[in-house]
PDB file of C-alpha atoms in Angstrom:
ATOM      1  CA  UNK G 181       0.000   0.000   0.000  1.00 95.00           C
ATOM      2  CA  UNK G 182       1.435   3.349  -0.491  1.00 96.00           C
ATOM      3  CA  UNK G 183       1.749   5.396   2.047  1.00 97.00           C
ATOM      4  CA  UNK G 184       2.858   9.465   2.643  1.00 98.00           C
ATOM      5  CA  UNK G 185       3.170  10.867   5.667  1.00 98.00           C
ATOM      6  CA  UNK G 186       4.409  14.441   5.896  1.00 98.00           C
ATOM      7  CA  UNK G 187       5.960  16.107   8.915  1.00 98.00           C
ATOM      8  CA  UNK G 188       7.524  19.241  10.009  1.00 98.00           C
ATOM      9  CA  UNK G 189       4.158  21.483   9.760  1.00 97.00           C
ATOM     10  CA  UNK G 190       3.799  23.824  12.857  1.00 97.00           C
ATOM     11  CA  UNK G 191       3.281  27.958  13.865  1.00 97.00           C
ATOM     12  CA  UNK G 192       6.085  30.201  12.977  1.00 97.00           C
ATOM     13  CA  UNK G 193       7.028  33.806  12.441  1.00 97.00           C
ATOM     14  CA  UNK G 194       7.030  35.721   9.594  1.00 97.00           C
ATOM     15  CA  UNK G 195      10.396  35.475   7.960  1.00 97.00           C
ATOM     16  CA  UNK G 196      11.335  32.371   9.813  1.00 98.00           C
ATOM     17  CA  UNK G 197      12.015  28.552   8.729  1.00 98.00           C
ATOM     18  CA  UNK G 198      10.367  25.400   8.806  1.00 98.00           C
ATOM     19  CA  UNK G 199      11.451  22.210   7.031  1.00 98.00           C
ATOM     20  CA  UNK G 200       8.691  19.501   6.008  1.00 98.00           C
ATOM     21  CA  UNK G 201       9.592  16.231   5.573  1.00 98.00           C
ATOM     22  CA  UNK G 202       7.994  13.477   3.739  1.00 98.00           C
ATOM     23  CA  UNK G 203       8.410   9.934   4.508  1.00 98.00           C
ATOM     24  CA  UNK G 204       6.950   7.430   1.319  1.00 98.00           C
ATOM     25  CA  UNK G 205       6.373   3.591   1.732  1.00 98.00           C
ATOM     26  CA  UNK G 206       4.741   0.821  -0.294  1.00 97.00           C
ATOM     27  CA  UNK G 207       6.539   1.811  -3.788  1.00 97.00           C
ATOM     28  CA  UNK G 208       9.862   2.104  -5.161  1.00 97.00           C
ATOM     29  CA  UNK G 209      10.306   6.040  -4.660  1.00 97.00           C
ATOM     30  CA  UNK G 210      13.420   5.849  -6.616  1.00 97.00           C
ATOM     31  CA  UNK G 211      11.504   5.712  -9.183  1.00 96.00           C
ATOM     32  CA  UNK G 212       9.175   8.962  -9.001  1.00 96.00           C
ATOM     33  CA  UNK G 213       9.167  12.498  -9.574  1.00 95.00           C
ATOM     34  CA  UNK G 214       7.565  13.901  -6.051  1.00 96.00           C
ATOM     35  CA  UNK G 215       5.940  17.401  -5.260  1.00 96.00           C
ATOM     36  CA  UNK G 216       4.966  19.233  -3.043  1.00 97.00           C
ATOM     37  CA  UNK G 217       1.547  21.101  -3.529  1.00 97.00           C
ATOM     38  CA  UNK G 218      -0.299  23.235  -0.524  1.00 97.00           C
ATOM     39  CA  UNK G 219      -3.809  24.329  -0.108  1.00 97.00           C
ATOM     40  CA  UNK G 220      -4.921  27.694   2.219  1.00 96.00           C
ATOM     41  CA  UNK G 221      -7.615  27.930   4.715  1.00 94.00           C
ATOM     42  CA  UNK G 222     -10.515  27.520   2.689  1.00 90.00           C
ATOM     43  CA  UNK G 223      -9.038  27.837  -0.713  1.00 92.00           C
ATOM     44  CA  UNK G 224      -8.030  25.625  -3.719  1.00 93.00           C
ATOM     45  CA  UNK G 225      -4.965  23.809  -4.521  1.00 95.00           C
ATOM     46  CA  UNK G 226      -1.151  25.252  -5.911  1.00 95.00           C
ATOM     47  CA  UNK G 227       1.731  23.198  -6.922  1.00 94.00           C
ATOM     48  CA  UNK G 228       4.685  24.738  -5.371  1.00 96.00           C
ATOM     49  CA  UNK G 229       7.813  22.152  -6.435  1.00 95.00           C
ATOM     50  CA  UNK G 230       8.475  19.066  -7.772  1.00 93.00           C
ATOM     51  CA  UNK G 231      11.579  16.889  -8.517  1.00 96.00           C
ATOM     52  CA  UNK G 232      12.839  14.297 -10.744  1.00 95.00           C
ATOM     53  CA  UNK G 233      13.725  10.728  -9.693  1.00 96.00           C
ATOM     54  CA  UNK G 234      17.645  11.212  -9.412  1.00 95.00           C
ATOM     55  CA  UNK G 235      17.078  14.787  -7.679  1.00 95.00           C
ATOM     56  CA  UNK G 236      19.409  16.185 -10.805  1.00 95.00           C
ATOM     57  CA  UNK G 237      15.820  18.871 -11.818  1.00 94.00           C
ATOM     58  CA  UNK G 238      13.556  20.794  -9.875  1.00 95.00           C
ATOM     59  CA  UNK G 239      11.053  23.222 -10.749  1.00 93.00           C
ATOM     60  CA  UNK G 240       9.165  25.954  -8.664  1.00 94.00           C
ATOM     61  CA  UNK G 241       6.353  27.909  -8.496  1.00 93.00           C
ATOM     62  CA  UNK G 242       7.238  31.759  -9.287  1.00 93.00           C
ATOM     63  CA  UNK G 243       5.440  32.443  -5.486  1.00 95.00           C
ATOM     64  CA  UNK G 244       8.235  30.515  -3.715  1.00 97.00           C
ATOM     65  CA  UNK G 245      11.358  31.034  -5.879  1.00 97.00           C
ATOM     66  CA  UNK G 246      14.916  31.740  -4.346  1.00 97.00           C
ATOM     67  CA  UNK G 247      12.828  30.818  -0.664  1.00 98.00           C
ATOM     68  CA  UNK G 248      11.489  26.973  -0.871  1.00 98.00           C
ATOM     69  CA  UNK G 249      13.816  24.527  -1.762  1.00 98.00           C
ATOM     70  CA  UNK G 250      12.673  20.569  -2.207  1.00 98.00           C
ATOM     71  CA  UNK G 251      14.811  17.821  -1.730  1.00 98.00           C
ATOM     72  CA  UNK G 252      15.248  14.044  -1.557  1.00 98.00           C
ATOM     73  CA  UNK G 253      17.041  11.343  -0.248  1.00 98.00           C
ATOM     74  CA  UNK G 254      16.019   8.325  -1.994  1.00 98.00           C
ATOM     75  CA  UNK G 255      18.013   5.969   0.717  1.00 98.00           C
ATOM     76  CA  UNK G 256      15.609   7.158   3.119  1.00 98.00           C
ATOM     77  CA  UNK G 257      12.773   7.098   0.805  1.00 98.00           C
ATOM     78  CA  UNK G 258      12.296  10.714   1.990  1.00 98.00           C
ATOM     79  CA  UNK G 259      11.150  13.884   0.393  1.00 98.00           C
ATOM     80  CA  UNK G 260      11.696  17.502   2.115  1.00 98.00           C
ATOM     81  CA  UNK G 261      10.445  21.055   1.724  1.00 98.00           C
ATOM     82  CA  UNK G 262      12.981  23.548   2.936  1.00 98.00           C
ATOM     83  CA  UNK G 263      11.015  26.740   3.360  1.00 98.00           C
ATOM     84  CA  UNK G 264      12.910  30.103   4.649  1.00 98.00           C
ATOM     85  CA  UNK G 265      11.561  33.481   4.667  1.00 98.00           C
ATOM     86  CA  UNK G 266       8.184  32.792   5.069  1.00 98.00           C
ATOM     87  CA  UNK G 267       5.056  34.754   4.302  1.00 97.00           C
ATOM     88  CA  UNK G 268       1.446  34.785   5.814  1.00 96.00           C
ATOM     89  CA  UNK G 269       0.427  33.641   2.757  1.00 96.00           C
ATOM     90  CA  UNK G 270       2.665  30.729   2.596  1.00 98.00           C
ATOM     91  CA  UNK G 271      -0.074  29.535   4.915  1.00 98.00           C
ATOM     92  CA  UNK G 272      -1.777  25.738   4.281  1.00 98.00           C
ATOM     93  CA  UNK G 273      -1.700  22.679   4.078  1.00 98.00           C
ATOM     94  CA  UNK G 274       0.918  21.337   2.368  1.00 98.00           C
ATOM     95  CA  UNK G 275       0.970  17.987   0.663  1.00 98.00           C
ATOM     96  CA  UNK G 276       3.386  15.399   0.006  1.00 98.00           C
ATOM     97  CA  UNK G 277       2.276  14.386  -3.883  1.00 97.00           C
ATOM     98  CA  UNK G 278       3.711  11.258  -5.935  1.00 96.00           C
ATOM     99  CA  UNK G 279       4.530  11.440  -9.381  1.00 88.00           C
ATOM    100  CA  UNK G 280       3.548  14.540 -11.857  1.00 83.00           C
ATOM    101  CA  UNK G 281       0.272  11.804 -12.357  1.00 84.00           C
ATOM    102  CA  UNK G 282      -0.354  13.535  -9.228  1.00 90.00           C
ATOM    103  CA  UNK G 283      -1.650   9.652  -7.824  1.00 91.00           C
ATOM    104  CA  UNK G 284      -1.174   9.999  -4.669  1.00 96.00           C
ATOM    105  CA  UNK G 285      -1.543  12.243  -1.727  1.00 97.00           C
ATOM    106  CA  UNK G 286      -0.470  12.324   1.874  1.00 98.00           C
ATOM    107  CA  UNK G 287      -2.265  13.544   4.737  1.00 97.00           C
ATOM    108  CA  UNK G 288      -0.908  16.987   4.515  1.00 97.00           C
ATOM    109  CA  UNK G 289       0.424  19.414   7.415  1.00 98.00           C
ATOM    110  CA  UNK G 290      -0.235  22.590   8.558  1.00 98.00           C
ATOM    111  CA  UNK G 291       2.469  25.459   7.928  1.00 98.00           C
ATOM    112  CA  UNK G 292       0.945  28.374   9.950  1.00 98.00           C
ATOM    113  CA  UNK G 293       2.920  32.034   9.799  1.00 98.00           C
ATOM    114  CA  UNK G 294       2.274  34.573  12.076  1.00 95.00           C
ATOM    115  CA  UNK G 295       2.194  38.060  11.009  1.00 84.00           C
TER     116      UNK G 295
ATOM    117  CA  UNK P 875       0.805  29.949 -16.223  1.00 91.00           C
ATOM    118  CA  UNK P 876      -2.220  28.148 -17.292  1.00 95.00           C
ATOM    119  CA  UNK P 877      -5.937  29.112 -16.068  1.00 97.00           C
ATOM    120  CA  UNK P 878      -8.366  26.529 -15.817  1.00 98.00           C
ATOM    121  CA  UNK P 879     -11.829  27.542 -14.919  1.00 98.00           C
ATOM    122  CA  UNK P 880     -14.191  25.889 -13.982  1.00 98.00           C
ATOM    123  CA  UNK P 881     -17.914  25.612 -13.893  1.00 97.00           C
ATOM    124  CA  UNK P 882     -20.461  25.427 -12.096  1.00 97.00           C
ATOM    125  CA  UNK P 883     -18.629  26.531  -8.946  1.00 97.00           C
ATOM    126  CA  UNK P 884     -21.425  25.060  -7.124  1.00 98.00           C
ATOM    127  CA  UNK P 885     -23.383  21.987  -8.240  1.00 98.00           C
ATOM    128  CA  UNK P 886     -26.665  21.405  -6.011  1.00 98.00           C
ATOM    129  CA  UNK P 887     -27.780  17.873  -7.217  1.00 97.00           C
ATOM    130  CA  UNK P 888     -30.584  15.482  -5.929  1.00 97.00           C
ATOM    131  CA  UNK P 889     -29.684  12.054  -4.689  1.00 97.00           C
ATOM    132  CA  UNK P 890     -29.773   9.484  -8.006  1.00 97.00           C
ATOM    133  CA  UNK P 891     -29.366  12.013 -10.563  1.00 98.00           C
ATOM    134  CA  UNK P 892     -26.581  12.878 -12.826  1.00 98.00           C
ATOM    135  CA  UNK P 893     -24.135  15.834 -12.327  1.00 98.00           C
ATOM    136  CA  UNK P 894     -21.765  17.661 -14.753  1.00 98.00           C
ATOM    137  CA  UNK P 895     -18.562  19.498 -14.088  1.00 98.00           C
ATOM    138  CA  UNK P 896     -16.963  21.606 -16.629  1.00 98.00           C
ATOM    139  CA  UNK P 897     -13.046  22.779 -16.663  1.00 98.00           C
ATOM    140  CA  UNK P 898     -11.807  24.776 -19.604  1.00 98.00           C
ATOM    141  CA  UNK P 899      -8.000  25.859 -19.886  1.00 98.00           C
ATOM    142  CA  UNK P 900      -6.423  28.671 -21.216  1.00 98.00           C
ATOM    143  CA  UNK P 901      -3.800  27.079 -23.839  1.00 97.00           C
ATOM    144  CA  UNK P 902      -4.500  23.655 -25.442  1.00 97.00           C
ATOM    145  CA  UNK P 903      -3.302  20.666 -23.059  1.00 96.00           C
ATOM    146  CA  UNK P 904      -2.343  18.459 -25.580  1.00 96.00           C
ATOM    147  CA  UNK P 905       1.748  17.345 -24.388  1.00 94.00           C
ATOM    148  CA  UNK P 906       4.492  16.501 -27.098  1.00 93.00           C
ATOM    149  CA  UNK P 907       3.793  13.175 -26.671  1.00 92.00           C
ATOM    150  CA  UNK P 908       0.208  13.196 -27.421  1.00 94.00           C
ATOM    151  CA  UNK P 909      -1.090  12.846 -24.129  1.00 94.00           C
ATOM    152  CA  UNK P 910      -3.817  14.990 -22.364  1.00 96.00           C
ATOM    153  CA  UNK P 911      -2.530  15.637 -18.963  1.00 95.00           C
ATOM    154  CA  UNK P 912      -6.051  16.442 -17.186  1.00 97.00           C
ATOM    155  CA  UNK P 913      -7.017  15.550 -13.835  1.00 97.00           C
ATOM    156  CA  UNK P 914      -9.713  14.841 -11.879  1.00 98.00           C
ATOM    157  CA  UNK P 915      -9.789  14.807  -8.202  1.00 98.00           C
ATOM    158  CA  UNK P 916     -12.469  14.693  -5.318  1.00 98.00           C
ATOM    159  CA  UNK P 917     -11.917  16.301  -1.913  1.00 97.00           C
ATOM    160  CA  UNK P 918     -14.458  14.844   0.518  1.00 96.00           C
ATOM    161  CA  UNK P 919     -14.423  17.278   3.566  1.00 92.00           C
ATOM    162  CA  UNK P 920     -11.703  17.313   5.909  1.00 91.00           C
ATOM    163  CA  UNK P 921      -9.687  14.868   3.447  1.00 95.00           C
ATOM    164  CA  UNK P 922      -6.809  14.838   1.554  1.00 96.00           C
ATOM    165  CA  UNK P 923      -7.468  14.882  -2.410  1.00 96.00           C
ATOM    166  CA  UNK P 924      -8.096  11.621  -4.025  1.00 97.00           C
ATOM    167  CA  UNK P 925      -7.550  11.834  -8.088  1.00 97.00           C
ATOM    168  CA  UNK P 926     -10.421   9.728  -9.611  1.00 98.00           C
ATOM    169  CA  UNK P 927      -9.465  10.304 -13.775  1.00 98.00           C
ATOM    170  CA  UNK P 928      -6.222  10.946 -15.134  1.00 97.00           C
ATOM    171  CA  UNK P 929      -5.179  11.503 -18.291  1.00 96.00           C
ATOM    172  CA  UNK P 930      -9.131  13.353 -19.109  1.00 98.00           C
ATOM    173  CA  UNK P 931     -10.881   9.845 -19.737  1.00 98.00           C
ATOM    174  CA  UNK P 932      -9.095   6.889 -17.384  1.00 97.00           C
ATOM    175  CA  UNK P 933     -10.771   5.690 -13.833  1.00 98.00           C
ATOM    176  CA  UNK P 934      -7.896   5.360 -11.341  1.00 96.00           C
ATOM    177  CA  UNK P 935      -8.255   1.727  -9.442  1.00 95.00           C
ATOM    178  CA  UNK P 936     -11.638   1.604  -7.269  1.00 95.00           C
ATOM    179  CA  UNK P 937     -13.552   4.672  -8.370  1.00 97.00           C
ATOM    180  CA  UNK P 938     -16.939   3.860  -8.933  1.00 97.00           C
ATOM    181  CA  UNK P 939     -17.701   3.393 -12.977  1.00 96.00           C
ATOM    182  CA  UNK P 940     -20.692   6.187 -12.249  1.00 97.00           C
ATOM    183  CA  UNK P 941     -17.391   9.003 -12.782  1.00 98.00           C
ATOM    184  CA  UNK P 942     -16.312   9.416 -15.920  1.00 98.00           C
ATOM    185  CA  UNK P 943     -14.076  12.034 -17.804  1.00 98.00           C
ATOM    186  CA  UNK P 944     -14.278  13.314 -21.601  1.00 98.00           C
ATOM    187  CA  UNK P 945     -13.049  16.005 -23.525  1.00 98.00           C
ATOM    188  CA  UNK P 946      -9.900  17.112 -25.846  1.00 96.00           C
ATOM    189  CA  UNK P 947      -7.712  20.270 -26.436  1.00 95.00           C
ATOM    190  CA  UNK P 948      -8.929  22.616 -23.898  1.00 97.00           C
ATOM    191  CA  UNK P 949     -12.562  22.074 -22.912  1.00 98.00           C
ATOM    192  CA  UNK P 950     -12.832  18.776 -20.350  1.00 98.00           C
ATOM    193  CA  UNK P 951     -16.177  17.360 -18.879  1.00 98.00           C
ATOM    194  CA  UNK P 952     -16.491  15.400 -15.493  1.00 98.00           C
ATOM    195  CA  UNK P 953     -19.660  13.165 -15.111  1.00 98.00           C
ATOM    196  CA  UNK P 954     -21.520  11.937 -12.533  1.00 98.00           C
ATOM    197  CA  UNK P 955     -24.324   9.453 -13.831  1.00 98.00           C
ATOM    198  CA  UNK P 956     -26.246   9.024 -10.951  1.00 98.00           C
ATOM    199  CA  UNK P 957     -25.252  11.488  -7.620  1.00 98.00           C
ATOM    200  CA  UNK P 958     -25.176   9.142  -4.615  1.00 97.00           C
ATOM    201  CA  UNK P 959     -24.516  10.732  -0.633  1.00 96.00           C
ATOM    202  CA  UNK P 960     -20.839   9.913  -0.545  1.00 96.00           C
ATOM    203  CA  UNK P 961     -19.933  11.785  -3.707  1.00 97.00           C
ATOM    204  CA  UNK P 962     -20.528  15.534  -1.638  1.00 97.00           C
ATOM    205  CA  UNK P 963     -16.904  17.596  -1.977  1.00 97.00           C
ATOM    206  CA  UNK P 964     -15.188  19.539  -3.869  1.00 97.00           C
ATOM    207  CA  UNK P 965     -14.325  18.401  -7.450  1.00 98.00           C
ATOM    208  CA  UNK P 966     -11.216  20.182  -9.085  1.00 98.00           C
ATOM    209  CA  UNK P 967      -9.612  19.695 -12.694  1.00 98.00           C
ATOM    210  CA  UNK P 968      -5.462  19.726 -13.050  1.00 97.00           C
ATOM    211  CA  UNK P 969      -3.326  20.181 -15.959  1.00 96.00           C
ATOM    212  CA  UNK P 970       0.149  19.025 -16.037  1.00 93.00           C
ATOM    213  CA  UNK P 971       1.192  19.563 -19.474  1.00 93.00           C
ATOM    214  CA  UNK P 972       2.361  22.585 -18.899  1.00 93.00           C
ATOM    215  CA  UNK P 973       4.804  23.112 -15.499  1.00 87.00           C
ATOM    216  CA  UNK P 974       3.852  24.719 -13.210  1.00 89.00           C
ATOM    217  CA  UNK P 975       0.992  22.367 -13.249  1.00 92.00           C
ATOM    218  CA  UNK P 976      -2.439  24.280 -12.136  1.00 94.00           C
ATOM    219  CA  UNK P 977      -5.596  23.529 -10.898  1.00 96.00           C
ATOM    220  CA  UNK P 978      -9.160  24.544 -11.414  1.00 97.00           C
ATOM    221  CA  UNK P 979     -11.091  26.893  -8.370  1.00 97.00           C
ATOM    222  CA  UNK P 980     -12.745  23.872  -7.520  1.00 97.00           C
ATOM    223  CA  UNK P 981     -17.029  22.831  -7.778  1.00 98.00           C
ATOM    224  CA  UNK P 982     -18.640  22.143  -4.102  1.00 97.00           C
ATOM    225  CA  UNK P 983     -20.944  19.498  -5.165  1.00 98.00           C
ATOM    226  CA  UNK P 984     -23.658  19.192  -2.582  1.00 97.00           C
ATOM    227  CA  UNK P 985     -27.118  17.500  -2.125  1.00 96.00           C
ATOM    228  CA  UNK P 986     -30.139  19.010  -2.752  1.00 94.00           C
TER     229      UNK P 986
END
């Protein structure tokens, strides 16, 4: 069965940090582009990153440019959101996605900023 | 980026009957490779989004044959045949042809 469970989520302060992690079970994640997409309060769905199998491309939304950074560690079957500078309206729920099919979804966790 | 809007926003249906979602995009979703990359996905409240077509016409593994997807280019149809009480949520469409991949503002399908 596959399986994503994100991490990390949690209140912070406007211009601070947070780092989400993603852990993936139940397929070979070697094999997958991942992403990350989020979803405010309330509001619909944005793609914010995504990576290739090997980690050797990665793309980003325009919103989060130069601030989010994703990364994997396929030994760990992991998947991470480094996030830095953050805005209020980096506020969601961000998702832990497989493939650019966009198959399956994790739970989610909340990033909250503080203004 | 690519705007895909859809309609109705909200869907009132009655129990047993059939519902129709439309999503239209701005630029033709037809990849390189010939493929459609449009989405489907249901939201059931206080879940995670499930994707229930991919690729505008194929039913991912255990969605009910009562969902179905059709269209081409940019104009994309999700149908509902017959509306039952575990279908209420929010519907969106998604293209990924064209990165970044975007989604519609989503349909709250509720019933009447």
């Amino acid at each position: 069965e596959v399986q994503l469970v994100e991490s990390g989520g949690g209140l912070v302060q406007r211009g601070g940090s947070l780092r989400l992690s993603c852990a993936a079970s139940g397929f070979t994640f070697s094999n997958f582009w991942m992403s990350w997409v989020r979803q405010a309060p309330g509001k619909g769905l944005e793609w914010v990153a995504n990576i290739k199998p090997d980690g050797g491309e990665k793309y980003y939304v325009d919103s989060v440019k130069g601030r989010f950074t994703i990364s994997r560690d396929n030994a760990k079957n992991s998947l991470y959101l480094q996030m830095n500078s953050l805005r209020a309206e980096d506020t969601a729920v961000y998702y832990c996605v497989r493939g650019r099919g966009t198959d399956y979804w994790g739970q989610g966790t909340l990033v909250t900023v503080s203004s | 980026d690519v705007v895909m809007t859809q309609s109705p926003l909200s869907l009132p249906v009655t129990l047993g009957q059939p519902a129709s979602i439309s999503c239209r995009s701005s630029q033709s979703l037809v990849y390189s490779d010939g493929n459609t990359y449009l989405n489907w996905f249901q939201q059931r409240p206080g879940q995670s989004p499930r994707r229930l077509i991919y690729k505008v016409s194929n039913r991912d593994s255990g969605v009910p044959d009562r969902f179905s997807g059709s269209g081409s280019g940019t104009d994309f149809t999700l149908k509902i045949s017959r509306v039952e009480a575990e279908d209420v949520g929010l519907y969106y469409c998604m293209q990924g042809t064209h990165w970044p991949g975007t989604f519609g503002q989503g349909t709250k399908l509720e019933i009447k």
